[in-house]
Coordinates of C-alpha atoms in Angstrom, one line a residue:
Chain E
X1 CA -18.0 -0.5 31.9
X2 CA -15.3 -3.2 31.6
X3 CA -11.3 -2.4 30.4
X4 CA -11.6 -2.5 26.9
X5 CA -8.2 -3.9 26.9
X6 CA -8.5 -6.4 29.5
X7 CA -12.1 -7.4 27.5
X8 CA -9.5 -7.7 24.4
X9 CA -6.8 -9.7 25.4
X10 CA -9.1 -12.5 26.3
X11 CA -11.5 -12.2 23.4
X12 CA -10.6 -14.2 20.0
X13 CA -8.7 -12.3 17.7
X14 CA -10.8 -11.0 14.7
X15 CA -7.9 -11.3 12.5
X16 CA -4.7 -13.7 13.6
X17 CA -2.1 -14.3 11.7
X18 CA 0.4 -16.7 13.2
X19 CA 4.2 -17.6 12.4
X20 CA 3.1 -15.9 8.3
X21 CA 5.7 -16.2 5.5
X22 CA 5.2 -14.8 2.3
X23 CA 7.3 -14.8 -1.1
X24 CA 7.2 -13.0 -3.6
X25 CA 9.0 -15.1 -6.3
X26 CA 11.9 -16.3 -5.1
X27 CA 12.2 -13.3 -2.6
X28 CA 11.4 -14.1 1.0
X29 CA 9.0 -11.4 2.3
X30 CA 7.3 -12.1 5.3
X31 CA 9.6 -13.7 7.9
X32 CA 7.2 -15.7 10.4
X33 CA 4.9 -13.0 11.0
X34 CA 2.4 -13.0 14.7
X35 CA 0.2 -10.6 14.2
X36 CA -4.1 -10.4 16.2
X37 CA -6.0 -7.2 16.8
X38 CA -9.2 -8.0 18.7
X39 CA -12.6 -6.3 18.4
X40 CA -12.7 -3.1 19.6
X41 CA -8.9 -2.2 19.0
X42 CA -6.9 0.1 17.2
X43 CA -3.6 -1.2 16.0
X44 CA -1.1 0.9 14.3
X45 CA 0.9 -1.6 11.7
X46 CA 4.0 0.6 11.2
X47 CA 7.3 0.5 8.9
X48 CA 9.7 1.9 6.7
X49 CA 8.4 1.3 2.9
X50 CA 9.4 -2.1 1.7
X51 CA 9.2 -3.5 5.2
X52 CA 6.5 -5.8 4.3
X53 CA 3.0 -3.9 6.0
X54 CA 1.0 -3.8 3.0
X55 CA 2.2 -7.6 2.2
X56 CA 1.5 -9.1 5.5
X57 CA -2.1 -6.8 5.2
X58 CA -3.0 -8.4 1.5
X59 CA -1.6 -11.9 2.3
X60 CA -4.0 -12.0 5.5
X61 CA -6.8 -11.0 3.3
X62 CA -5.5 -14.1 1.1
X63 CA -4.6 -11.4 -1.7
X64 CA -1.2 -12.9 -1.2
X65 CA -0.4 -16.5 -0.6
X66 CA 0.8 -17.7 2.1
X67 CA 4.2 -20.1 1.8
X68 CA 3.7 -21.2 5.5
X69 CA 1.9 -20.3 8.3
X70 CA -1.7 -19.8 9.3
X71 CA -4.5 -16.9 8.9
X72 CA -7.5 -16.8 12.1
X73 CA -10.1 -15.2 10.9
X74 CA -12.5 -15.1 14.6
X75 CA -10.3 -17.9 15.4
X76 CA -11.2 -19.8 12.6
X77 CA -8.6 -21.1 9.8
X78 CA -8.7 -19.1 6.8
X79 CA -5.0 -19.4 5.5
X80 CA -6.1 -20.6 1.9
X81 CA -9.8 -19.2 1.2
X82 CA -10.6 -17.0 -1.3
X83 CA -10.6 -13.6 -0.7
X84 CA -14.2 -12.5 -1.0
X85 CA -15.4 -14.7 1.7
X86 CA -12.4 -13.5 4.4
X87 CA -13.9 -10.3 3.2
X88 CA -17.5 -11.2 4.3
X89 CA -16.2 -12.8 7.5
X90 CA -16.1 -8.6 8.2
X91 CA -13.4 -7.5 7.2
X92 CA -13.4 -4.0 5.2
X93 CA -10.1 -3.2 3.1
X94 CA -8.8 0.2 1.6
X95 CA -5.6 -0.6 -0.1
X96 CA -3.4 2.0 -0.7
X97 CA -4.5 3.9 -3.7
X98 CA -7.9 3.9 -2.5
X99 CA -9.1 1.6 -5.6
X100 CA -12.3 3.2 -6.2
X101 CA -13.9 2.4 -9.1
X102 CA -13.0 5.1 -11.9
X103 CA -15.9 4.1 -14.4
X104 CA -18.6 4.0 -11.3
X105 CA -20.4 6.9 -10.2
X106 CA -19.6 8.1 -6.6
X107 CA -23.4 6.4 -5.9
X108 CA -22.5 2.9 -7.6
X109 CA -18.7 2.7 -5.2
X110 CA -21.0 2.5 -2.6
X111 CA -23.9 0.7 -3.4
X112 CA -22.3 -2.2 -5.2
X113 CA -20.6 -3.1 -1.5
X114 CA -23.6 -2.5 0.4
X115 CA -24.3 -5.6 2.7
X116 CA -25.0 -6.5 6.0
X117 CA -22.4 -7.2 8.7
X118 CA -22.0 -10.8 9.8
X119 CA -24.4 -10.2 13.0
X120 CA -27.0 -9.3 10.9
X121 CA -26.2 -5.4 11.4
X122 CA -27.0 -2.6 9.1
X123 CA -25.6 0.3 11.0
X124 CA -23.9 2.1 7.5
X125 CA -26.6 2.7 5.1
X126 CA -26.0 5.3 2.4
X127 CA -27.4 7.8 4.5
X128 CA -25.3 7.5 7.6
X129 CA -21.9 7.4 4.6
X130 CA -23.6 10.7 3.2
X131 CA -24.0 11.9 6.5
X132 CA -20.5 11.2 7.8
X133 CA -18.8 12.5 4.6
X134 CA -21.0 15.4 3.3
X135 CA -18.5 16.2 0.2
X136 CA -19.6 12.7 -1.4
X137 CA -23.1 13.8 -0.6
X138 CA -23.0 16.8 -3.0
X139 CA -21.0 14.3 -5.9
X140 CA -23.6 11.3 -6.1
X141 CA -23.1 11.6 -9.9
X142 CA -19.6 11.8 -10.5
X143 CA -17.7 9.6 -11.7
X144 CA -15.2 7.9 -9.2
X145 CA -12.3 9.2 -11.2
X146 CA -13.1 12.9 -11.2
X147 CA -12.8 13.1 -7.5
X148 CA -9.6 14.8 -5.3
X149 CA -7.6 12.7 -3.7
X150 CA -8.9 13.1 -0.7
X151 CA -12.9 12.4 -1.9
X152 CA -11.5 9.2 -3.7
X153 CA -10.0 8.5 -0.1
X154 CA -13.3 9.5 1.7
X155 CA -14.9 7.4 -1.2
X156 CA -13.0 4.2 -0.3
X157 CA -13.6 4.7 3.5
X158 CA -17.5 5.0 3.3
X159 CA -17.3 2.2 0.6
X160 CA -15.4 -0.1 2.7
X161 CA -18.1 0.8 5.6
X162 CA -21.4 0.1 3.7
X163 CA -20.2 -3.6 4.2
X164 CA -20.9 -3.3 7.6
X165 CA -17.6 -4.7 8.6
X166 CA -16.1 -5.6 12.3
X167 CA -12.7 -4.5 11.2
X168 CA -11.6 -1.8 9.2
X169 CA -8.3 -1.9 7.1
X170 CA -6.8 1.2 6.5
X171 CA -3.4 1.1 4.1
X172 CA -1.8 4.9 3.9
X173 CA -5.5 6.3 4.0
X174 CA -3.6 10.0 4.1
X175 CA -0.3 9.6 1.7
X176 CA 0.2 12.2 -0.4
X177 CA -3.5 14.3 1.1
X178 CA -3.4 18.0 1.8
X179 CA -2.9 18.6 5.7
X180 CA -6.1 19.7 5.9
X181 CA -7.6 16.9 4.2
X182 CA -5.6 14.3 6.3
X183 CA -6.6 15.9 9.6
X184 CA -10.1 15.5 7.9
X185 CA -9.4 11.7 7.2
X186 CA -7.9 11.3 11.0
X187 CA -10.9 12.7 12.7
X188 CA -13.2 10.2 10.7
X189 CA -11.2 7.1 12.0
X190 CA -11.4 8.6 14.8
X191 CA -15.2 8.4 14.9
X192 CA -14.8 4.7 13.0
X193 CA -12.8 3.8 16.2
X194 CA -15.9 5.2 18.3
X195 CA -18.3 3.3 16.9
X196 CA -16.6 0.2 17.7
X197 CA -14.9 -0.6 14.6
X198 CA -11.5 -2.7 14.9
X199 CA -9.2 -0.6 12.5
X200 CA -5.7 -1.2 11.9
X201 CA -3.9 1.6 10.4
X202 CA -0.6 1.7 8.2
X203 CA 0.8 5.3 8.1
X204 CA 3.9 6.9 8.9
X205 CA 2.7 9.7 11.5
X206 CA 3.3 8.5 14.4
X207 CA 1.8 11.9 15.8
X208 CA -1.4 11.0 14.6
X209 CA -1.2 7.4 14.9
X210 CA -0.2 7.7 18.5
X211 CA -3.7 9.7 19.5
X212 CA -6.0 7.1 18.2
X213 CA -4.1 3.5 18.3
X214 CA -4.1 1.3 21.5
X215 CA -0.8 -0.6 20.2
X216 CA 1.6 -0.1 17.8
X217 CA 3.3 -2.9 15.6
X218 CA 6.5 -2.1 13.8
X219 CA 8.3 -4.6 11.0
X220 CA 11.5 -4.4 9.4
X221 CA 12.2 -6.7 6.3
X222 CA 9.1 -8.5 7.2
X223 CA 9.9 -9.4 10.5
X224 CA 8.3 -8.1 13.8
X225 CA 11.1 -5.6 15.4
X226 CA 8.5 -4.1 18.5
X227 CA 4.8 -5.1 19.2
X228 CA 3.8 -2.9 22.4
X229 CA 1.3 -0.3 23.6
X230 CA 1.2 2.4 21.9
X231 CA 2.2 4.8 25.4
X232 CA 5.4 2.8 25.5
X233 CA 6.8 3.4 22.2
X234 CA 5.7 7.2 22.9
X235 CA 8.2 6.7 25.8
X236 CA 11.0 5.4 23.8
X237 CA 12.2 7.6 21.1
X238 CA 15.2 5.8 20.2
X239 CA 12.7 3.1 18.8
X240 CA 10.9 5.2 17.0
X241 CA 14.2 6.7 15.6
X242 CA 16.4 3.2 14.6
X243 CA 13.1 1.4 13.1
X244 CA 11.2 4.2 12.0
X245 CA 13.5 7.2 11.3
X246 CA 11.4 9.6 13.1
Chain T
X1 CA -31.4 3.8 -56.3
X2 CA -35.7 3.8 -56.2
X3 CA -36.4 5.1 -52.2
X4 CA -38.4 1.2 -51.9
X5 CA -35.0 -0.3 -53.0
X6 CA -33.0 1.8 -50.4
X7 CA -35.4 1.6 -47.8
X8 CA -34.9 -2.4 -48.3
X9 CA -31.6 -2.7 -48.0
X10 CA -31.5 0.1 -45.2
X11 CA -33.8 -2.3 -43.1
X12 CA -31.4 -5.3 -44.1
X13 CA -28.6 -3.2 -43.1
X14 CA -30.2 -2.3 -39.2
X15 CA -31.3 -6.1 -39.2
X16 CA -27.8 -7.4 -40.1
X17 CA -26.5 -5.0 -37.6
X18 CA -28.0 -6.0 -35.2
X19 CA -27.6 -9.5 -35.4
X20 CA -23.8 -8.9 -35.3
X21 CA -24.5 -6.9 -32.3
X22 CA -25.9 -9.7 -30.3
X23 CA -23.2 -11.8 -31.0
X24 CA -20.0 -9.1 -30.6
X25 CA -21.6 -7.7 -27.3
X26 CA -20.6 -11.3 -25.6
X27 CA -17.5 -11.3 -27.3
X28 CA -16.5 -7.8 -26.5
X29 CA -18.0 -8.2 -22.7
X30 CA -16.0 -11.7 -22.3
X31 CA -13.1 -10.0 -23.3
X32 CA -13.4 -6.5 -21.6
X33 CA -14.6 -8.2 -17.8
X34 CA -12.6 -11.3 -18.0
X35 CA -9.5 -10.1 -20.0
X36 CA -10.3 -13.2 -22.8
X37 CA -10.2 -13.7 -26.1
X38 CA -12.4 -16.7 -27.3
X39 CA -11.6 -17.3 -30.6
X40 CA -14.9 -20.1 -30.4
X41 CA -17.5 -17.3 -29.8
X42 CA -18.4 -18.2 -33.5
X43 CA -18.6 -22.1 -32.8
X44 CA -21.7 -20.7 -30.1
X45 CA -23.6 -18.9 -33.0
X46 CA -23.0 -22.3 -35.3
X47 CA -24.5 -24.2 -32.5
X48 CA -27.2 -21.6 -31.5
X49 CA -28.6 -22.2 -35.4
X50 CA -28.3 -26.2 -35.6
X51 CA -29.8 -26.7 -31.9
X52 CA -32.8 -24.3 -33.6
X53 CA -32.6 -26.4 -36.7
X54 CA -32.1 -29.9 -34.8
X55 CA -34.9 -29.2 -32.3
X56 CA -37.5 -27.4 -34.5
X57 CA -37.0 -31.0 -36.5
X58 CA -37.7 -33.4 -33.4
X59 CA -41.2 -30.9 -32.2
X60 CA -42.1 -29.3 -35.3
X61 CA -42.4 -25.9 -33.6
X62 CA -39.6 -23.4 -34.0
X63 CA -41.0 -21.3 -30.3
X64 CA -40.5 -24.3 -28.6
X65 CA -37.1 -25.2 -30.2
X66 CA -35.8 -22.1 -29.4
X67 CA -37.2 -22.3 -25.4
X68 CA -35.3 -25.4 -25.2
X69 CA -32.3 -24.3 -26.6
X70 CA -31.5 -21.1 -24.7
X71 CA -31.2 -23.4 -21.9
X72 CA -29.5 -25.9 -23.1
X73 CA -26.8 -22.9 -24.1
X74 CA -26.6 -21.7 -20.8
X75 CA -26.0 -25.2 -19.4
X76 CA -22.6 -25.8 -21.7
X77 CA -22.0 -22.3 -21.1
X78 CA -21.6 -22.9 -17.3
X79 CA -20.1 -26.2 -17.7
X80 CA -17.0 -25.6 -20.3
X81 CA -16.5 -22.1 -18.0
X82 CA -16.0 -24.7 -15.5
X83 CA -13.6 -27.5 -17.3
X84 CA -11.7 -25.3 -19.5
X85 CA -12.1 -21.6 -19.8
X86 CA -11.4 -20.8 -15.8
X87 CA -7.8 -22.2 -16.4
X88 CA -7.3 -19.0 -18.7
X89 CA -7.8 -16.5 -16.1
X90 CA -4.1 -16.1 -15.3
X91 CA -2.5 -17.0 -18.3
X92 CA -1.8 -15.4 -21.6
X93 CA -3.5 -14.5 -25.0
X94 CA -1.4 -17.2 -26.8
X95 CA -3.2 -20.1 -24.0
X96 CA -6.7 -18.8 -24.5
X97 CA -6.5 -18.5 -28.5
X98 CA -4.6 -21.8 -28.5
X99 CA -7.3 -23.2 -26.7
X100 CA -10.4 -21.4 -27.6
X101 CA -8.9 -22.6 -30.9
X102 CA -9.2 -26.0 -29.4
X103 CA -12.4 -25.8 -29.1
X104 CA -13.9 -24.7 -32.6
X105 CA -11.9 -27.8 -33.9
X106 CA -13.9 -29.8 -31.7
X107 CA -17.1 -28.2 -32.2
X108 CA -16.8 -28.5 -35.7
X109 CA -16.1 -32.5 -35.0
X110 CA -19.2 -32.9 -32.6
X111 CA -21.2 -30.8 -35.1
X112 CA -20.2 -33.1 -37.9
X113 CA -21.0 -36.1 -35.5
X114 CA -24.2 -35.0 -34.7
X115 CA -25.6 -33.3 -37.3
X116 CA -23.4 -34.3 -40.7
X117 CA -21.8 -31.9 -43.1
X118 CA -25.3 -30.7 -45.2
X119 CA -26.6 -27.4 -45.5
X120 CA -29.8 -27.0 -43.6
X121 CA -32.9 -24.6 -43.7
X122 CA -35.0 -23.6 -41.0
X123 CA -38.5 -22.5 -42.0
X124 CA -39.6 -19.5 -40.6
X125 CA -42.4 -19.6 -38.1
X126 CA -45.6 -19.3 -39.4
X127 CA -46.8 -16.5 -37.3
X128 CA -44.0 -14.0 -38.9
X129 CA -44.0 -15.7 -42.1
X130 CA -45.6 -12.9 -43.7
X131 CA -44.8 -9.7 -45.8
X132 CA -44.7 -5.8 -45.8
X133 CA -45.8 -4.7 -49.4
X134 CA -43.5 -1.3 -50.2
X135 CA -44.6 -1.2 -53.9
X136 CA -46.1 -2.9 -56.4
X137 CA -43.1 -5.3 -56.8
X138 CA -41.4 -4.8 -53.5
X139 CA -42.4 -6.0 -50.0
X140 CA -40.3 -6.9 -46.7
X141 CA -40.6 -9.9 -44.6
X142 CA -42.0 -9.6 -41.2
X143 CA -40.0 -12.2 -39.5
X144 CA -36.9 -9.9 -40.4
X145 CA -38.8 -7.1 -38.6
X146 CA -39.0 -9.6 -35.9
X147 CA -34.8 -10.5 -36.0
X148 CA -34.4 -6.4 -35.3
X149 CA -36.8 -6.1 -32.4
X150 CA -35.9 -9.1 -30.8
X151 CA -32.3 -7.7 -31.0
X152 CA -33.4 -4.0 -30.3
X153 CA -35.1 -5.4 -26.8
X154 CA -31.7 -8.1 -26.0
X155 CA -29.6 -4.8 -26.2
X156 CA -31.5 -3.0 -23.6
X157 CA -32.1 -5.5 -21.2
X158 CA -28.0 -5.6 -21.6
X159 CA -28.4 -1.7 -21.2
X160 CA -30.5 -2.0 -18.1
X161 CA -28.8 -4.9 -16.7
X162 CA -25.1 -3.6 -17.2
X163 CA -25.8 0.3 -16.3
X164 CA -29.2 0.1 -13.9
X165 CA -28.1 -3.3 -11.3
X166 CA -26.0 -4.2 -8.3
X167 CA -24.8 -7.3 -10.8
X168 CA -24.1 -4.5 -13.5
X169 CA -21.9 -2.2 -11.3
X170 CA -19.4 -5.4 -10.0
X171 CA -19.5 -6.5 -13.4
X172 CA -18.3 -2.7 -14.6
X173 CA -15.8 -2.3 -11.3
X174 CA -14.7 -6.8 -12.1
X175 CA -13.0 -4.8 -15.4
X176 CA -10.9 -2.3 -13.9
X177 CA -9.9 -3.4 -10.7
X178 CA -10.5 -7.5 -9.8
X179 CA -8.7 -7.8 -6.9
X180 CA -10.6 -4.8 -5.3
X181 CA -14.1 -6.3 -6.3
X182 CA -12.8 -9.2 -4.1
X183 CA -12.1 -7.4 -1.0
X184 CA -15.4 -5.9 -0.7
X185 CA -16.4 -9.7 -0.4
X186 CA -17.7 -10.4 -4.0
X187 CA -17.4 -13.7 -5.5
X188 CA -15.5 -12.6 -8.8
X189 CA -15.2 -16.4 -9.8
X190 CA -19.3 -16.3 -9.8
X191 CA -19.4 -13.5 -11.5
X192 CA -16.7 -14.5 -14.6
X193 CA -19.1 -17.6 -15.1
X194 CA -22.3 -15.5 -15.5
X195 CA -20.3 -13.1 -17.9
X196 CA -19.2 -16.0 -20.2
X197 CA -22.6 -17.7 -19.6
X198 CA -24.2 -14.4 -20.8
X199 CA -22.0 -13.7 -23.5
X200 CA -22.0 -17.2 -25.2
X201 CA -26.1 -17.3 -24.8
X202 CA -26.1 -14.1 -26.6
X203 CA -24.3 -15.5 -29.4
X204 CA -26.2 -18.7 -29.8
X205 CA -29.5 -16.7 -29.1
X206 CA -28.4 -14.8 -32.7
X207 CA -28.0 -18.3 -34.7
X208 CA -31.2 -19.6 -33.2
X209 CA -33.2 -16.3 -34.5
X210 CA -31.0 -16.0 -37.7
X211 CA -31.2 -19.8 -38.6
X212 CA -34.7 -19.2 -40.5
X213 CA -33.1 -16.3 -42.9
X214 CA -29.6 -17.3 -43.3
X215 CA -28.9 -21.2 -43.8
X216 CA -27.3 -23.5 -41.1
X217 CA -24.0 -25.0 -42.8
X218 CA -20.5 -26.2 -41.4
X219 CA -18.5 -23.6 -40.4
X220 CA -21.2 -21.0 -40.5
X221 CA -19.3 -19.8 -36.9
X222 CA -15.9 -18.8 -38.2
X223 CA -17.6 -16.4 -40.7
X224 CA -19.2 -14.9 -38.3
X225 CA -15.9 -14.7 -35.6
X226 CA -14.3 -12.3 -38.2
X227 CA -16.9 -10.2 -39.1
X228 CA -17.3 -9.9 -35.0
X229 CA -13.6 -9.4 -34.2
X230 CA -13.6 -6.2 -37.0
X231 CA -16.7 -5.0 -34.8
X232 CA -14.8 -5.2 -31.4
X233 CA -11.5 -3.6 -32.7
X234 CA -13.9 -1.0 -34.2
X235 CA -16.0 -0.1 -31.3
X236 CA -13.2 -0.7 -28.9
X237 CA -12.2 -3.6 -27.1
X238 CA -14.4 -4.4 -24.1
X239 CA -17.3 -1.7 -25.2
X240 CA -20.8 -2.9 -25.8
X241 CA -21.6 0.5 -26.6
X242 CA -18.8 0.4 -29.2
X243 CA -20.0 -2.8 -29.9
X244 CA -23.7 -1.8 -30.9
X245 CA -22.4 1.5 -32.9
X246 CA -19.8 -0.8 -34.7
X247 CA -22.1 -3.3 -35.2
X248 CA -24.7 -1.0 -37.0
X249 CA -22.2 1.1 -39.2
X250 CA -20.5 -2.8 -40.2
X251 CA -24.1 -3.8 -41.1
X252 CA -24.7 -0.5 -43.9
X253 CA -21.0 -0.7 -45.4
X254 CA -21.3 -4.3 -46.1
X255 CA -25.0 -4.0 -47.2
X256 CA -24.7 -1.1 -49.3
X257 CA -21.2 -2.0 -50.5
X258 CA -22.8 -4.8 -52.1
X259 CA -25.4 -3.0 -54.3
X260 CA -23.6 0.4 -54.5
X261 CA -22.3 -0.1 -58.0
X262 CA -19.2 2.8 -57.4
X263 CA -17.7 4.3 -60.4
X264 CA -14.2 6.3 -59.6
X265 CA -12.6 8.0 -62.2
X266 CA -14.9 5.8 -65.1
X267 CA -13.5 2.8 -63.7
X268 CA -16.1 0.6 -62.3
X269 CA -15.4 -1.1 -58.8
X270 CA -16.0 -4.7 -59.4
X271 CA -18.6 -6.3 -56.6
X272 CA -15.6 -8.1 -55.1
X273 CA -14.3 -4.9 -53.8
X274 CA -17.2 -4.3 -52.1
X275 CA -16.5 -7.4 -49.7
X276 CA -13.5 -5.9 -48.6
X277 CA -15.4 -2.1 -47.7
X278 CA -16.1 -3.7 -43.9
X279 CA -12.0 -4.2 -43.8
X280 CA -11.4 -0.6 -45.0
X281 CA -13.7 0.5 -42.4
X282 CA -11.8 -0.9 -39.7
X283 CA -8.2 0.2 -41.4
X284 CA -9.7 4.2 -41.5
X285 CA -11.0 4.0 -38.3
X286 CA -7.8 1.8 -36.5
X287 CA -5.7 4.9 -38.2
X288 CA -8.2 7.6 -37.0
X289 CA -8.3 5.9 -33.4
X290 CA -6.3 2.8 -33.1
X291 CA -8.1 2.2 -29.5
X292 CA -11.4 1.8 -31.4
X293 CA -14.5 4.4 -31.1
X294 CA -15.2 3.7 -27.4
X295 CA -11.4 2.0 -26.4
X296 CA -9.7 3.1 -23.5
X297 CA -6.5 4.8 -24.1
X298 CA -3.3 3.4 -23.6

């Protein structure tokens, strides 16, 4: 079996962005932004709130526009295309807030995104979602909106995987979830991760972050403050504490 | 009032109904998917009855009229969704009336071009151009019969197609949450142009059928807009199923308001108070439930 990681650093980056600014009005919110996770890795995006994750995220997946600067999807330029087909380049997104669809049945949020992956590959079918999250399972009918929290949450993940997708997006997938439930939610990554899913994951627990991502990315007022494996930042506290407060 | 005589205008009622169902559901799905208010849905209807009337001159068959005209409805559909009402997307209600607005001027113009200012009749096809005998004196026209089925079968394709497909569901999630329809790699730009194609067919589809019963004239589409808008702000704003209860209780008020002769107190309501019992229906219900029957709240 080869080094994941050395097999990474040489591969293309699924999703590049390189020297990204972003405004939002007249405010400057992405300062030059490098940012590539590779198939196969786990990157923790990580950051106070305000610090411009969920901005550089949404103007990668050209939900935001991009003042300057370039977006690689698979090495190809994608800095001004719609967003719908950087999606069906495979990538899956689950913004924070889950955005399920309230006046869909748990059935219809996941077989409206149903599509093949861009190899061809139909490895998330209803089924396997069913399988992997039994609570939808038993709530087929419901409506999106009449789900907990954490089944709207389980909801967007299996939703975001019946696109077959080569990288997973995951913005706050456990803010403001029961312990419980989040460990839940962790443990499915988890298993996302092992089936060779590239997933980058904003959160703020580091503790949980740090046993499932390979590197860890941290901004502060939309500039990159620390991009490093995720072992090194475990060894240096006094990072975690000036840029995250943990 | 003799049962034949109610039984008339109850049918007249369901078939006037449902005419004005065909023609709100586009204008209450344009609106509810893609957040706009065409104030030209109307011109669609107008154009639906003088393409029937135009073509069922040049062939002499009003089937074949109407075959080519549904087409030709979807075409402009696709095309002035393309020049003009994509632009509206991101901007505000006073753009889209302004311009929608825009547009009924200049379908009124091309209209006038094409067709001059004269009322116009379309004879009804002579395979429904028959009669129901009630009574002795009373009988009901097939081809109305016809008008109601036709619109019975449009509103559950709608059903099926809405509720029942993959198209149905993005067009259902495309109203709440856009952006999020996007990032699941749907084209929502695609799907905005089938939604105003639909929606403006739909219309045109009820001037085509209604042509025969009702004449073509000049501003035959603005008539209809206002009747239409009452029905949306009645059954909610962005509800077809609003739209097909509001349509149907719209189509026995002004019916029966018309040959109701209502005496309150001894004084007798004069038949021009009757045209205003559609308006009274929207005021009671706005004050009952100012989001309409099926609105959403807030």
């Amino acid at each position: 079996m080869h080094d994941p990681a050395a097999l990474a650093s040489t591969a293309v980056p699924l999703l590049e962005a390189r020297n990204l600014h972003a405004h939002y009005g007249a405010s400057h919110v992405l300062h030059g932004i490098n940012f590539a996770i590779r198939a196969g890795e786990t990157v923790a995006l990580m950051g106070r709130n305000g610090m411009g994750k969920s901005t550089l995220i949404r103007t990668m997946l050209g939900l935001v526009r991009a003042s300057t600067g370039q977006v690689l999807v698979k090495g190809q330029d994608m800095t001004h295309t719609a967003p719908h087909l950087i999606a069906r380049s495979g990538i899956a997104y689950v913004p924070e807030g889950r955005g399920i669809f309230p006046n869909l049945t748990v059935r219809e949020n996941l077989v409206m995104a149903a599509r093949a992956g861009t190899r061809g590959q139909r490895d998330w079918t209803l089924d396997r979602v069913l399988t992997s999250f039994p609570r939808l399972a038993e709530r087929l009918a419901h409506g999106g909106g009449q789900l907990s929290g954490g089944e709207q949450q389980m909801l967007t993940i299996g939703r975001a995987l019946m696109t077959n997708p080569d990288l997973l997006i995951l913005d706050e997938a456990t803010e403001g979830l029961a312990p419980l439930i989040s460990r839940e939610i962790w443990r499915i990554v988890a298993s996302i991760r092992a089936s060779g899913i590239a997933t980058v994951l904003i959160d703020k627990n580091f503790a949980a972050l740090s046993t499932i991502a390979d590197r860890v990315h941290i901004l502060v007022k939309g500039s990159t403050v620390f991009e490093a494996d995720t072992d090194q930042l475990r060894a240096q506290p006094h990072i975690r504490e000036t840029f995250l407060g943990i | 009032m003799e049962l034949a005589t109610f039984l008339i205008q109850l049918l007249n009622s369901v078939q006037y109904g449902l005419l004005l169902f065909l023609i709100s559901s586009g204008l209450t799905l344009v609106f509810g998917i893609m957040g706009i208010i065409n104030v030209a849905h109307g011109s669609f209807y107008m154009l639906g009855a003088y393409l029937a009337w135009s073509l069922t001159q040049s062939f002499g068959n009003f089937w074949l009229a109407l075959l080519l005209a549904v087409p030709i409805t979807v075409l402009l559909a696709l095309t002035l969704e393309w020049l003009v009402i994509r632009y509206l997307y991101t901007r505000d209600l006073l753009y889209q009336v302004l311009l929608t607005y825009g547009l009924i001027l200049m379908f009124e113009e091309i209209r006038s071009i094409l067709w001059g200012d004269d009322v116009r009749g379309v004879s009804i096809p002579a395979a429904l151009d028959a009669s129901i005998r009630l009574t002795d004196t009373l009988s009901y026209p097939v081809y109305r019969l016809a008008i109601s089925g036709l619109c019975l079968l449009v509103a559950a394709s709608m059903y099926g197609l809405i509720q029942k497909t993959r198209i149905g569901m993005t067009i259902r999630a495309g109203s709440v949450n856009r952006e999020m329809v996007q990032s699941l790699g749907i084209d929502v730009t695609m799907l905005y142009r089938l939604v105003f194609a639909l929606g403006v067919t739909l219309a045109a589809l009820a001037g085509m059928i209604a042509a025969p019963v009702s004449s073509v004239f000049p501003g035959m589409g603005n008539q209809v807009l206002i009747v239409c808008f009452v029905v949306v702000v009645i059954g909610g704003m962005g509800s077809v199923k609003g739209a097909l209860i509001a349509s149907l209780l719209i189509g026995l008020v002004d019916t029966f308001g018309k040959v109701l002769h209502v005496e309150v107190a001894g004084v007798h309501l004069l038949p021009e108070l009757a045209s205003m019992s559609v308006y009274l229906l929207m005021a009671a219900i706005l004050l009952w439930r100012p989001e309409g029957l099926f609105g959403k709240r807030g």
